[in-house]
């Protein structure tokens, strides 16, 4: 089998060509304006020798957080979807908050019955090509929010800058797939 030495598609990947879909929070997905493909790292072990210690690959992969920044709508609908999700995970005032979270249905899907709790959501980052057609997908499994940024009001601003909020997610794994669902 011949190895290709040159890239066939010479178009560059654009940082503006994406669409993010998070089943549990469709209102957040619509206003998403910044996302990332998280980092991937693997630890290593050291094999001692009498001349020099030699690093060898580890076995566990660590995934960085998935970060999403979105424009906040005037009624706080999208912000409150994440806010209620986090409160339901932590139930700060009563157990009712986690029960309400578990009984919610994801948009277009019945609630999960697999582990008895409905606290996760799968997400898909569609990366678009230079013609704004889907090029590949980054599919995240079992996402849940761990941090939601503050909204800082400031009456001294001269220009109107609309609020954006940032949310960090943990997840079990992500896979990069072609548009037909095959792993790349």
JSON list of C-alpha atoms in Angstrom, two decimals, residues 27-167:
[
{"chain": "A", "resi": 27, "resn": "UNK", "atom": "CA", "xyz": [-31.42, 26.73, 23.57]},
{"chain": "A", "resi": 28, "resn": "UNK", "atom": "CA", "xyz": [-27.75, 26.85, 24.54]},
{"chain": "A", "resi": 29, "resn": "UNK", "atom": "CA", "xyz": [-26.71, 25.08, 21.35]},
{"chain": "A", "resi": 30, "resn": "UNK", "atom": "CA", "xyz": [-28.44, 27.64, 19.13]},
{"chain": "A", "resi": 31, "resn": "UNK", "atom": "CA", "xyz": [-26.44, 30.56, 20.56]},
{"chain": "A", "resi": 32, "resn": "UNK", "atom": "CA", "xyz": [-23.06, 28.79, 20.81]},
{"chain": "A", "resi": 33, "resn": "UNK", "atom": "CA", "xyz": [-20.28, 31.02, 19.51]},
{"chain": "A", "resi": 34, "resn": "UNK", "atom": "CA", "xyz": [-17.10, 29.38, 20.83]},
{"chain": "A", "resi": 35, "resn": "UNK", "atom": "CA", "xyz": [-16.29, 25.69, 21.38]},
{"chain": "A", "resi": 36, "resn": "UNK", "atom": "CA", "xyz": [-13.17, 23.57, 21.50]},
{"chain": "A", "resi": 37, "resn": "UNK", "atom": "CA", "xyz": [-12.01, 20.09, 20.66]},
{"chain": "A", "resi": 38, "resn": "UNK", "atom": "CA", "xyz": [-10.50, 19.25, 24.05]},
{"chain": "A", "resi": 39, "resn": "UNK", "atom": "CA", "xyz": [-6.92, 18.31, 24.69]},
{"chain": "A", "resi": 40, "resn": "UNK", "atom": "CA", "xyz": [-5.82, 14.72, 24.95]},
{"chain": "A", "resi": 41, "resn": "UNK", "atom": "CA", "xyz": [-2.88, 13.63, 27.07]},
{"chain": "A", "resi": 42, "resn": "UNK", "atom": "CA", "xyz": [-1.35, 10.43, 28.30]},
{"chain": "A", "resi": 43, "resn": "UNK", "atom": "CA", "xyz": [0.93, 9.95, 31.22]},
{"chain": "A", "resi": 44, "resn": "UNK", "atom": "CA", "xyz": [4.17, 8.08, 30.98]},
{"chain": "A", "resi": 45, "resn": "UNK", "atom": "CA", "xyz": [6.25, 5.81, 33.12]},
{"chain": "A", "resi": 46, "resn": "UNK", "atom": "CA", "xyz": [9.99, 5.86, 33.50]},
{"chain": "A", "resi": 47, "resn": "UNK", "atom": "CA", "xyz": [12.08, 2.77, 32.89]},
{"chain": "A", "resi": 48, "resn": "UNK", "atom": "CA", "xyz": [15.31, 3.16, 34.82]},
{"chain": "A", "resi": 49, "resn": "UNK", "atom": "CA", "xyz": [18.53, 2.03, 33.22]},
{"chain": "A", "resi": 50, "resn": "UNK", "atom": "CA", "xyz": [22.13, 2.43, 34.30]},
{"chain": "A", "resi": 51, "resn": "UNK", "atom": "CA", "xyz": [22.83, 4.99, 31.55]},
{"chain": "A", "resi": 52, "resn": "UNK", "atom": "CA", "xyz": [19.64, 7.02, 31.24]},
{"chain": "A", "resi": 53, "resn": "UNK", "atom": "CA", "xyz": [16.04, 6.74, 32.40]},
{"chain": "A", "resi": 54, "resn": "UNK", "atom": "CA", "xyz": [13.81, 6.00, 29.43]},
{"chain": "A", "resi": 55, "resn": "UNK", "atom": "CA", "xyz": [10.23, 7.31, 29.23]},
{"chain": "A", "resi": 56, "resn": "UNK", "atom": "CA", "xyz": [7.65, 4.76, 28.07]},
{"chain": "A", "resi": 57, "resn": "UNK", "atom": "CA", "xyz": [3.98, 5.37, 27.22]},
{"chain": "A", "resi": 58, "resn": "UNK", "atom": "CA", "xyz": [1.45, 5.16, 30.02]},
{"chain": "A", "resi": 59, "resn": "UNK", "atom": "CA", "xyz": [-1.93, 3.51, 29.74]},
{"chain": "A", "resi": 60, "resn": "UNK", "atom": "CA", "xyz": [-4.55, 6.04, 30.82]},
{"chain": "A", "resi": 61, "resn": "UNK", "atom": "CA", "xyz": [-5.71, 8.87, 28.59]},
{"chain": "A", "resi": 62, "resn": "UNK", "atom": "CA", "xyz": [-6.80, 12.14, 30.19]},
{"chain": "A", "resi": 63, "resn": "UNK", "atom": "CA", "xyz": [-9.31, 14.28, 28.32]},
{"chain": "A", "resi": 64, "resn": "UNK", "atom": "CA", "xyz": [-9.43, 18.04, 28.82]},
{"chain": "A", "resi": 65, "resn": "UNK", "atom": "CA", "xyz": [-12.70, 19.81, 29.59]},
{"chain": "A", "resi": 66, "resn": "UNK", "atom": "CA", "xyz": [-15.07, 20.73, 26.79]},
{"chain": "A", "resi": 67, "resn": "UNK", "atom": "CA", "xyz": [-15.70, 24.47, 26.94]},
{"chain": "A", "resi": 68, "resn": "UNK", "atom": "CA", "xyz": [-18.68, 26.17, 25.33]},
{"chain": "A", "resi": 69, "resn": "UNK", "atom": "CA", "xyz": [-19.30, 29.91, 25.20]},
{"chain": "A", "resi": 70, "resn": "UNK", "atom": "CA", "xyz": [-22.77, 31.09, 24.24]},
{"chain": "A", "resi": 71, "resn": "UNK", "atom": "CA", "xyz": [-24.65, 34.36, 23.89]},
{"chain": "A", "resi": 72, "resn": "UNK", "atom": "CA", "xyz": [-27.19, 34.73, 26.69]},
{"chain": "A", "resi": 73, "resn": "UNK", "atom": "CA", "xyz": [-30.74, 35.48, 25.57]},
{"chain": "A", "resi": 74, "resn": "UNK", "atom": "CA", "xyz": [-32.72, 38.31, 27.17]},
{"chain": "A", "resi": 75, "resn": "UNK", "atom": "CA", "xyz": [-35.03, 35.95, 29.10]},
{"chain": "A", "resi": 76, "resn": "UNK", "atom": "CA", "xyz": [-32.11, 33.84, 30.42]},
{"chain": "A", "resi": 77, "resn": "UNK", "atom": "CA", "xyz": [-33.70, 30.72, 28.93]},
{"chain": "A", "resi": 78, "resn": "UNK", "atom": "CA", "xyz": [-30.44, 29.22, 27.70]},
{"chain": "A", "resi": 79, "resn": "UNK", "atom": "CA", "xyz": [-28.47, 30.26, 30.79]},
{"chain": "A", "resi": 80, "resn": "UNK", "atom": "CA", "xyz": [-31.13, 28.72, 33.04]},
{"chain": "A", "resi": 81, "resn": "UNK", "atom": "CA", "xyz": [-30.99, 25.38, 31.20]},
{"chain": "A", "resi": 82, "resn": "UNK", "atom": "CA", "xyz": [-27.36, 24.97, 32.33]},
{"chain": "A", "resi": 83, "resn": "UNK", "atom": "CA", "xyz": [-28.02, 26.60, 35.73]},
{"chain": "A", "resi": 84, "resn": "UNK", "atom": "CA", "xyz": [-30.84, 24.15, 36.54]},
{"chain": "A", "resi": 85, "resn": "UNK", "atom": "CA", "xyz": [-28.76, 21.22, 35.29]},
{"chain": "A", "resi": 86, "resn": "UNK", "atom": "CA", "xyz": [-25.88, 22.06, 37.63]},
{"chain": "A", "resi": 87, "resn": "UNK", "atom": "CA", "xyz": [-28.23, 22.73, 40.55]},
{"chain": "A", "resi": 88, "resn": "UNK", "atom": "CA", "xyz": [-29.93, 19.40, 39.90]},
{"chain": "A", "resi": 89, "resn": "UNK", "atom": "CA", "xyz": [-26.58, 17.63, 40.00]},
{"chain": "A", "resi": 90, "resn": "UNK", "atom": "CA", "xyz": [-25.69, 19.28, 43.29]},
{"chain": "A", "resi": 91, "resn": "UNK", "atom": "CA", "xyz": [-29.24, 19.77, 44.78]},
{"chain": "A", "resi": 92, "resn": "UNK", "atom": "CA", "xyz": [-28.22, 22.76, 46.94]},
{"chain": "A", "resi": 93, "resn": "UNK", "atom": "CA", "xyz": [-31.63, 23.45, 48.50]},
{"chain": "A", "resi": 94, "resn": "UNK", "atom": "CA", "xyz": [-33.50, 20.17, 48.38]},
{"chain": "A", "resi": 95, "resn": "UNK", "atom": "CA", "xyz": [-33.51, 16.70, 46.91]},
{"chain": "A", "resi": 96, "resn": "UNK", "atom": "CA", "xyz": [-36.42, 17.83, 44.72]},
{"chain": "A", "resi": 97, "resn": "UNK", "atom": "CA", "xyz": [-33.93, 19.52, 42.37]},
{"chain": "A", "resi": 98, "resn": "UNK", "atom": "CA", "xyz": [-32.20, 16.26, 41.47]},
{"chain": "A", "resi": 99, "resn": "UNK", "atom": "CA", "xyz": [-35.55, 14.48, 41.13]},
{"chain": "A", "resi": 100, "resn": "UNK", "atom": "CA", "xyz": [-36.73, 17.22, 38.75]},
{"chain": "A", "resi": 101, "resn": "UNK", "atom": "CA", "xyz": [-33.52, 16.87, 36.74]},
{"chain": "A", "resi": 102, "resn": "UNK", "atom": "CA", "xyz": [-33.85, 13.10, 36.51]},
{"chain": "A", "resi": 103, "resn": "UNK", "atom": "CA", "xyz": [-37.46, 13.36, 35.33]},
{"chain": "A", "resi": 104, "resn": "UNK", "atom": "CA", "xyz": [-36.67, 15.83, 32.52]},
{"chain": "A", "resi": 105, "resn": "UNK", "atom": "CA", "xyz": [-36.69, 14.53, 28.99]},
{"chain": "A", "resi": 106, "resn": "UNK", "atom": "CA", "xyz": [-33.98, 15.48, 26.54]},
{"chain": "A", "resi": 107, "resn": "UNK", "atom": "CA", "xyz": [-35.31, 17.29, 23.49]},
{"chain": "A", "resi": 108, "resn": "UNK", "atom": "CA", "xyz": [-36.64, 14.69, 21.08]},
{"chain": "A", "resi": 109, "resn": "UNK", "atom": "CA", "xyz": [-35.61, 11.68, 23.19]},
{"chain": "A", "resi": 110, "resn": "UNK", "atom": "CA", "xyz": [-37.16, 9.84, 26.09]},
{"chain": "A", "resi": 111, "resn": "UNK", "atom": "CA", "xyz": [-35.24, 9.99, 29.35]},
{"chain": "A", "resi": 112, "resn": "UNK", "atom": "CA", "xyz": [-32.48, 7.44, 29.82]},
{"chain": "A", "resi": 113, "resn": "UNK", "atom": "CA", "xyz": [-33.28, 4.35, 31.82]},
{"chain": "A", "resi": 114, "resn": "UNK", "atom": "CA", "xyz": [-29.84, 2.76, 31.62]},
{"chain": "A", "resi": 115, "resn": "UNK", "atom": "CA", "xyz": [-28.38, 3.70, 34.99]},
{"chain": "A", "resi": 116, "resn": "UNK", "atom": "CA", "xyz": [-31.47, 4.97, 36.77]},
{"chain": "A", "resi": 117, "resn": "UNK", "atom": "CA", "xyz": [-30.38, 8.61, 36.64]},
{"chain": "A", "resi": 118, "resn": "UNK", "atom": "CA", "xyz": [-30.99, 11.14, 33.90]},
{"chain": "A", "resi": 119, "resn": "UNK", "atom": "CA", "xyz": [-28.04, 13.44, 34.52]},
{"chain": "A", "resi": 120, "resn": "UNK", "atom": "CA", "xyz": [-25.99, 13.15, 31.32]},
{"chain": "A", "resi": 121, "resn": "UNK", "atom": "CA", "xyz": [-26.40, 14.28, 27.73]},
{"chain": "A", "resi": 122, "resn": "UNK", "atom": "CA", "xyz": [-24.54, 13.39, 24.57]},
{"chain": "A", "resi": 123, "resn": "UNK", "atom": "CA", "xyz": [-23.24, 16.20, 22.40]},
{"chain": "A", "resi": 124, "resn": "UNK", "atom": "CA", "xyz": [-22.02, 16.55, 18.83]},
{"chain": "A", "resi": 125, "resn": "UNK", "atom": "CA", "xyz": [-19.70, 19.17, 17.44]},
{"chain": "A", "resi": 126, "resn": "UNK", "atom": "CA", "xyz": [-20.19, 19.35, 13.68]},
{"chain": "A", "resi": 127, "resn": "UNK", "atom": "CA", "xyz": [-17.11, 20.83, 12.03]},
{"chain": "A", "resi": 128, "resn": "UNK", "atom": "CA", "xyz": [-17.86, 22.50, 8.71]},
{"chain": "A", "resi": 129, "resn": "UNK", "atom": "CA", "xyz": [-15.68, 22.73, 5.63]},
{"chain": "A", "resi": 130, "resn": "UNK", "atom": "CA", "xyz": [-14.92, 25.85, 3.60]},
{"chain": "A", "resi": 131, "resn": "UNK", "atom": "CA", "xyz": [-18.32, 25.53, 1.88]},
{"chain": "A", "resi": 132, "resn": "UNK", "atom": "CA", "xyz": [-20.04, 25.30, 5.30]},
{"chain": "A", "resi": 133, "resn": "UNK", "atom": "CA", "xyz": [-21.02, 21.67, 4.79]},
{"chain": "A", "resi": 134, "resn": "UNK", "atom": "CA", "xyz": [-20.45, 19.14, 7.56]},
{"chain": "A", "resi": 135, "resn": "UNK", "atom": "CA", "xyz": [-16.91, 17.74, 7.24]},
{"chain": "A", "resi": 136, "resn": "UNK", "atom": "CA", "xyz": [-16.67, 15.59, 10.37]},
{"chain": "A", "resi": 137, "resn": "UNK", "atom": "CA", "xyz": [-18.23, 15.25, 13.83]},
{"chain": "A", "resi": 138, "resn": "UNK", "atom": "CA", "xyz": [-16.77, 15.15, 17.30]},
{"chain": "A", "resi": 139, "resn": "UNK", "atom": "CA", "xyz": [-19.17, 13.03, 19.36]},
{"chain": "A", "resi": 140, "resn": "UNK", "atom": "CA", "xyz": [-19.09, 13.42, 23.16]},
{"chain": "A", "resi": 141, "resn": "UNK", "atom": "CA", "xyz": [-20.56, 10.74, 25.43]},
{"chain": "A", "resi": 142, "resn": "UNK", "atom": "CA", "xyz": [-22.19, 11.35, 28.81]},
{"chain": "A", "resi": 143, "resn": "UNK", "atom": "CA", "xyz": [-21.55, 15.08, 29.15]},
{"chain": "A", "resi": 144, "resn": "UNK", "atom": "CA", "xyz": [-22.42, 17.03, 32.29]},
{"chain": "A", "resi": 145, "resn": "UNK", "atom": "CA", "xyz": [-21.65, 20.64, 33.26]},
{"chain": "A", "resi": 146, "resn": "UNK", "atom": "CA", "xyz": [-19.22, 21.37, 36.07]},
{"chain": "A", "resi": 147, "resn": "UNK", "atom": "CA", "xyz": [-18.88, 25.16, 35.87]},
{"chain": "A", "resi": 148, "resn": "UNK", "atom": "CA", "xyz": [-21.00, 28.04, 34.61]},
{"chain": "A", "resi": 149, "resn": "UNK", "atom": "CA", "xyz": [-19.52, 31.52, 34.43]},
{"chain": "A", "resi": 150, "resn": "UNK", "atom": "CA", "xyz": [-20.95, 34.58, 36.12]},
{"chain": "A", "resi": 151, "resn": "UNK", "atom": "CA", "xyz": [-22.89, 37.35, 34.40]},
{"chain": "A", "resi": 152, "resn": "UNK", "atom": "CA", "xyz": [-21.31, 40.67, 35.39]},
{"chain": "A", "resi": 153, "resn": "UNK", "atom": "CA", "xyz": [-23.54, 43.72, 35.05]},
{"chain": "A", "resi": 154, "resn": "UNK", "atom": "CA", "xyz": [-21.77, 47.07, 34.66]},
{"chain": "A", "resi": 155, "resn": "UNK", "atom": "CA", "xyz": [-23.65, 50.38, 34.28]},
{"chain": "A", "resi": 156, "resn": "UNK", "atom": "CA", "xyz": [-20.45, 52.22, 33.33]},
{"chain": "A", "resi": 157, "resn": "UNK", "atom": "CA", "xyz": [-20.08, 50.53, 29.93]},
{"chain": "A", "resi": 158, "resn": "UNK", "atom": "CA", "xyz": [-20.47, 52.99, 27.06]},
{"chain": "A", "resi": 159, "resn": "UNK", "atom": "CA", "xyz": [-20.96, 50.38, 24.36]},
{"chain": "A", "resi": 160, "resn": "UNK", "atom": "CA", "xyz": [-23.46, 47.57, 24.57]},
{"chain": "A", "resi": 161, "resn": "UNK", "atom": "CA", "xyz": [-21.72, 44.23, 24.64]},
{"chain": "A", "resi": 162, "resn": "UNK", "atom": "CA", "xyz": [-24.18, 41.39, 24.92]},
{"chain": "A", "resi": 163, "resn": "UNK", "atom": "CA", "xyz": [-23.65, 38.83, 27.62]},
{"chain": "A", "resi": 164, "resn": "UNK", "atom": "CA", "xyz": [-21.83, 35.63, 26.90]},
{"chain": "A", "resi": 165, "resn": "UNK", "atom": "CA", "xyz": [-21.58, 32.80, 29.38]},
{"chain": "A", "resi": 166, "resn": "UNK", "atom": "CA", "xyz": [-19.06, 30.00, 29.45]},
{"chain": "A", "resi": 167, "resn": "UNK", "atom": "CA", "xyz": [-19.78, 26.47, 30.60]}
]
